Short mmCIF file of C-alpha atoms in Angstrom, two decimals:
data_model
loop_
_atom_site.label_atom_id
_atom_site.label_comp_id
_atom_site.label_asym_id
_atom_site.label_seq_id
_atom_site.Cartn_x
_atom_site.Cartn_y
_atom_site.Cartn_z
CA MET A 1006 65.44 132.98 117.17
CA THR A 1007 66.04 135.79 119.57
CA ARG A 1008 68.22 135.91 122.54
CA THR A 1009 67.70 137.75 125.81
CA ARG A 1010 70.49 139.77 127.42
CA SER A 1011 71.17 139.93 131.16
CA GLY A 1012 72.92 137.87 133.77
CA ALA A 1013 70.74 134.97 132.70
CA ALA A 1014 70.94 135.47 128.98
CA ARG A 1015 68.21 133.63 127.15
CA ALA A 1016 67.55 133.79 123.46
CA ALA A 1017 64.02 133.49 122.24
CA VAL A 1018 64.40 131.82 118.95
CA ALA A 1019 61.14 132.45 117.24
CA GLY A 1020 60.39 130.53 114.16
CA VAL A 1021 56.95 130.74 112.70
CA GLY A 1022 54.78 129.07 115.28
CA VAL A 1023 57.45 128.12 117.82
CA ALA A 1024 59.60 130.08 120.25
CA LEU A 1025 63.02 128.66 120.86
CA LEU A 1026 65.00 130.08 123.75
CA LEU A 1027 68.61 130.24 122.77
CA THR A 1028 71.31 131.92 124.61
CA ALA A 1029 74.50 133.39 123.23
CA CYS A 1030 77.15 135.96 123.90
CA SER A 1031 74.95 138.26 122.03
CA GLY A 1032 72.88 137.04 119.23
CA ASP A 1033 69.66 135.28 118.65
CA PRO A 1034 70.32 131.60 118.56
CA ASP A 1035 72.32 131.08 121.68
CA ASP A 1036 75.98 131.77 121.16
CA GLY A 1037 76.94 131.42 124.74
CA SER A 1038 77.78 134.98 125.62
CA ALA A 1039 74.59 136.63 126.32
CA THR A 1040 73.35 138.25 129.46
CA SER A 1041 69.65 138.25 129.85
CA THR A 1042 67.09 140.89 129.43
CA SER A 1043 63.89 139.68 128.20
CA SER A 1044 63.16 138.67 124.72
CA THR A 1045 59.76 138.07 123.24
CA ALA A 1046 58.90 135.23 120.96
CA ALA A 1047 56.54 135.38 118.05
CA SER A 1048 53.05 134.31 118.75
CA ALA A 1049 51.97 131.00 117.33
CA PRO A 1050 49.82 131.38 114.20
CA THR A 1051 46.22 130.16 114.20
CA SER A 1052 47.20 127.39 111.74
CA ALA A 1053 50.47 125.48 111.47
CA PRO A 1054 52.73 126.94 108.78
CA SER A 1055 53.93 124.75 105.92
CA LEU A 1056 57.55 124.81 104.73
CA SER A 1057 56.25 125.29 101.20
CA ASP A 1058 54.91 128.66 102.29
CA PHE A 1059 58.42 130.14 102.68
CA PRO A 1060 61.33 130.90 100.35
CA ALA A 1061 64.66 129.16 100.65
CA LEU A 1062 67.69 130.79 102.19
CA PRO A 1063 69.96 132.15 99.44
CA ALA A 1064 72.99 129.96 98.78
CA GLN A 1065 75.49 132.67 98.01
CA ARG A 1066 76.25 136.35 98.39
CA ALA A 1067 74.98 138.69 95.73
CA GLU A 1068 78.57 139.93 95.34
CA PRO A 1069 81.68 138.00 96.38
CA LEU A 1070 83.94 139.32 99.18
CA PRO A 1071 87.63 140.27 98.65
CA ASP A 1072 90.30 137.81 99.65
CA THR A 1073 90.54 139.33 103.16
CA VAL A 1074 88.31 141.53 105.31
CA SER A 1075 88.49 143.47 108.53
CA CYS A 1076 86.40 142.44 111.52
CA ALA A 1077 85.51 143.95 114.91
CA TYR A 1078 85.15 142.01 118.12
CA PRO A 1079 84.32 144.55 120.83
CA SER A 1080 83.80 143.61 124.44
CA ASP A 1081 80.25 142.81 125.36
CA GLY A 1082 80.80 143.98 128.93
CA ARG A 1083 80.50 140.50 130.47
CA PRO A 1084 83.14 138.10 131.75
CA ALA A 1085 84.05 135.24 129.38
CA ALA A 1086 82.65 131.83 130.25
CA LYS A 1087 86.25 130.55 129.69
CA PRO A 1088 89.41 132.62 129.46
CA VAL A 1089 90.04 133.46 125.77
CA GLN A 1090 91.59 136.07 123.64
CA PRO A 1091 89.56 137.82 120.88
CA PRO A 1092 90.21 136.69 117.31
CA ARG A 1093 92.47 138.46 114.85
CA ALA A 1094 90.54 141.40 113.42
CA GLU A 1095 92.65 142.42 110.36
CA ALA A 1096 93.37 140.54 107.14
CA VAL A 1097 90.77 137.85 107.98
CA PRO A 1098 90.73 135.40 105.00
CA THR A 1099 87.53 134.63 103.20
CA THR A 1100 88.41 131.03 102.57
CA ASP A 1101 86.57 127.89 103.58
CA THR A 1102 87.81 125.48 106.28
CA ASP A 1103 86.76 121.96 107.18
CA VAL A 1104 86.62 120.97 110.83
CA THR A 1105 85.48 117.92 112.76
CA VAL A 1106 83.63 118.43 116.03
CA ALA A 1107 84.07 115.38 118.20
CA THR A 1108 81.17 114.76 120.57
CA THR A 1109 80.14 112.05 123.02
CA GLN A 1110 77.39 111.05 120.48
CA GLY A 1111 79.64 110.89 117.46
CA ASP A 1112 81.56 113.17 115.15
CA ILE A 1113 80.02 116.15 113.38
CA GLY A 1114 81.87 117.34 110.29
CA LEU A 1115 81.52 121.02 109.39
CA ALA A 1116 82.48 123.00 106.27
CA LEU A 1117 83.05 126.53 107.57
CA ARG A 1118 82.17 128.97 104.76
CA GLY A 1119 84.54 131.94 105.01
CA GLU A 1120 83.26 133.24 101.63
CA LEU A 1121 79.91 133.85 103.32
CA SER A 1122 80.74 134.89 106.86
CA PRO A 1123 84.50 135.34 107.40
CA CYS A 1124 84.35 137.14 110.73
CA THR A 1125 82.15 134.44 112.20
CA VAL A 1126 84.39 131.67 110.84
CA GLY A 1127 87.45 133.55 112.21
CA SER A 1128 85.88 133.71 115.68
CA PHE A 1129 84.83 130.06 115.67
CA LEU A 1130 88.29 128.87 114.65
CA SER A 1131 89.99 131.16 117.18
CA LEU A 1132 87.76 129.79 119.98
CA ALA A 1133 88.34 126.23 118.87
CA SER A 1134 92.10 126.69 118.82
CA GLN A 1135 92.00 127.99 122.39
CA GLY A 1136 90.03 124.97 123.61
CA TYR A 1137 86.95 127.08 124.36
CA PHE A 1138 84.53 124.41 123.11
CA ASP A 1139 86.27 121.43 124.66
CA ASP A 1140 84.25 119.53 127.26
CA THR A 1141 81.15 121.76 126.82
CA ASP A 1142 77.60 120.44 126.71
CA CYS A 1143 75.08 121.22 123.99
CA HIS A 1144 72.36 122.73 126.12
CA ARG A 1145 69.33 122.91 123.92
CA LEU A 1146 67.46 120.64 121.45
CA THR A 1147 64.33 121.75 119.63
CA THR A 1148 62.19 119.19 117.85
CA ASP A 1149 59.30 121.30 116.53
CA PRO A 1150 58.27 120.53 112.90
CA THR A 1151 59.23 124.09 111.86
CA LEU A 1152 62.34 124.44 114.05
CA SER A 1153 64.73 121.46 114.33
CA VAL A 1154 68.02 122.54 115.85
CA LEU A 1155 70.67 121.53 118.41
CA GLN A 1156 72.33 124.49 120.14
CA CYS A 1157 75.84 124.35 121.52
CA GLY A 1158 78.80 126.66 122.26
CA ASP A 1159 78.12 127.75 125.83
CA PRO A 1160 80.67 126.43 128.35
CA THR A 1161 78.29 127.07 131.19
CA ALA A 1162 75.52 124.91 129.52
CA THR A 1163 73.03 127.43 130.82
CA GLY A 1164 72.42 129.45 127.67
CA THR A 1165 74.06 132.48 129.32
CA GLY A 1166 77.75 131.96 128.61
CA GLY A 1167 79.90 133.63 125.97
CA PRO A 1168 83.48 134.64 125.11
CA GLY A 1169 83.31 138.21 126.46
CA TYR A 1170 83.11 139.82 123.05
CA GLU A 1171 80.51 140.19 120.34
CA PHE A 1172 80.38 140.82 116.57
CA ALA A 1173 78.12 141.85 113.75
CA ASN A 1174 75.71 139.67 111.85
CA GLU A 1175 77.01 138.49 108.44
CA PHE A 1176 75.30 136.45 105.74
CA PRO A 1177 72.34 136.54 105.08
CA THR A 1178 71.49 139.54 107.26
CA ASP A 1179 74.03 141.74 105.51
CA GLN A 1180 72.36 141.13 102.14
CA TYR A 1181 69.61 143.47 103.21
CA ALA A 1182 69.72 147.27 103.49
CA ALA A 1183 69.35 148.71 106.98
CA GLY A 1184 65.60 148.92 107.87
CA ASP A 1185 64.51 146.72 104.94
CA PRO A 1186 61.34 144.95 106.18
CA GLN A 1187 62.20 141.93 104.00
CA ALA A 1188 64.97 141.16 106.50
CA GLN A 1189 62.29 140.04 108.98
CA ASN A 1190 60.40 137.79 106.63
CA PRO A 1191 60.84 134.10 107.60
CA MET A 1192 62.61 131.75 105.20
CA ILE A 1193 63.80 128.17 105.26
CA TYR A 1194 67.19 127.46 106.90
CA PRO A 1195 67.71 124.02 105.28
CA ARG A 1196 68.77 120.85 106.97
CA GLY A 1197 72.51 120.85 107.22
CA THR A 1198 72.95 124.58 108.00
CA LEU A 1199 75.33 125.83 110.70
CA ALA A 1200 74.36 129.28 112.09
CA MET A 1201 74.96 131.59 115.01
CA ALA A 1202 72.57 132.18 117.90
CA ASN A 1203 72.10 135.78 118.99
CA ALA A 1204 70.06 138.18 121.00
CA GLY A 1205 69.62 140.68 118.27
CA PRO A 1206 71.72 142.23 115.50
CA GLY A 1207 75.43 142.51 116.39
CA THR A 1208 75.24 140.29 119.49
CA ASN A 1209 76.91 137.15 118.15
CA GLY A 1210 79.37 135.42 120.49
CA SER A 1211 80.12 131.70 120.83
CA GLN A 1212 76.75 129.93 120.75
CA PHE A 1213 75.77 128.32 117.54
CA PHE A 1214 73.04 125.97 116.31
CA LEU A 1215 73.02 122.95 114.00
CA VAL A 1216 69.96 122.54 111.79
CA TYR A 1217 68.98 118.89 111.39
CA GLY A 1218 65.60 119.53 109.78
CA ASP A 1219 64.36 122.35 107.52
CA SER A 1220 63.56 125.24 109.90
CA ILE A 1221 61.63 128.49 109.50
CA LEU A 1222 63.46 131.62 110.70
CA PRO A 1223 63.95 135.25 109.66
CA PRO A 1224 67.31 135.91 107.98
CA GLN A 1225 68.73 137.31 111.22
CA TYR A 1226 71.00 134.38 112.09
CA THR A 1227 74.40 134.30 110.52
CA VAL A 1228 75.02 131.22 108.38
CA PHE A 1229 78.68 130.21 108.46
CA GLY A 1230 78.86 126.59 107.40
CA THR A 1231 77.25 123.33 106.50
CA ILE A 1232 77.07 119.93 108.18
CA ASP A 1233 78.28 116.75 106.47
CA GLU A 1234 76.29 113.50 106.22
CA THR A 1235 78.13 111.85 109.07
CA GLY A 1236 77.30 114.92 111.24
CA LEU A 1237 73.66 114.83 110.20
CA ALA A 1238 73.46 111.17 111.08
CA THR A 1239 74.79 111.99 114.52
CA LEU A 1240 72.27 114.83 114.89
CA ASP A 1241 69.42 112.55 113.78
CA GLU A 1242 70.31 110.12 116.58
CA ILE A 1243 70.40 112.94 119.18
CA ALA A 1244 67.07 114.25 117.94
CA ALA A 1245 65.46 110.78 117.88
CA ALA A 1246 66.19 110.45 121.63
CA GLY A 1247 64.13 113.61 122.20
CA VAL A 1248 64.22 116.29 124.83
CA ASP A 1249 65.03 115.52 128.48
CA GLY A 1250 61.73 115.47 130.30
CA GLY A 1251 59.69 115.43 127.07
CA GLY A 1252 58.29 118.35 125.06
CA PRO A 1253 59.68 120.03 122.00
CA ASP A 1254 62.41 122.17 123.58
CA GLY A 1255 65.02 121.67 126.28
CA PRO A 1256 68.24 119.81 127.04
CA PRO A 1257 68.75 116.75 124.79
CA ALA A 1258 67.84 113.47 126.43
CA ALA A 1259 70.97 112.00 124.90
CA PRO A 1260 73.61 114.11 126.70
CA THR A 1261 75.88 115.67 124.08
CA THR A 1262 79.25 117.02 125.04
CA LEU A 1263 81.71 118.60 122.58
CA THR A 1264 85.06 117.05 123.35
CA ALA A 1265 87.32 118.65 120.70
CA VAL A 1266 87.22 120.68 117.47
CA ARG A 1267 89.88 119.54 114.93
CA THR A 1268 90.86 121.21 111.71
CA ASP A 1269 90.79 118.60 108.91
#
């Protein structure tokens, strides 16, 4: 999934055979802070890909992180969709945290994995504590067989909003050396994955996507948590209602608003 950057930030989330436009502060799947330039989506292959053709996303880092890390959250040069302060950048813990995202369609429980992507988790928790996600609509549902995601985290519900800062990709992108062509090879982001939308490396902001069906993407979208069974049941109901106006990609027909994010 890739995101565009300009005043109308759009993220082209390209799986293998489907292009998903996701917006974010800066990052591929929409994170809510992107401005829009133009992004190009991968061309559809001549034959539909099969999930069995792709490797699974790794479950863990090759080497564990220390107990705390330093992060960087520089300005992205755009106004925040809601007034917020950047997260703490020093002594960020690499611990896991459980949260519940309350929505108008039901609760979605998340296990935020600080041992994988601590800077992403730190940003998400900071935004949640400031009420950034409260009363915001999930603006994009994709129901393609190879890309099944719900995208949220943009207070403007346009795919262009973000927190006014951006940060680097973490797991699994950082498991590859710079310039390694393997980092562009699609793999399976399994059902139950929580990941960041972006418009390219280092452009993560506030938009994130929830994977309710195994999806094919290059390892360029930071994974920072998993979705519990209750949350997956909620997502299945949203997906079953389809996309507003029909088709495989667009606003969910079952309007889904995040009402609060609570730490469990």
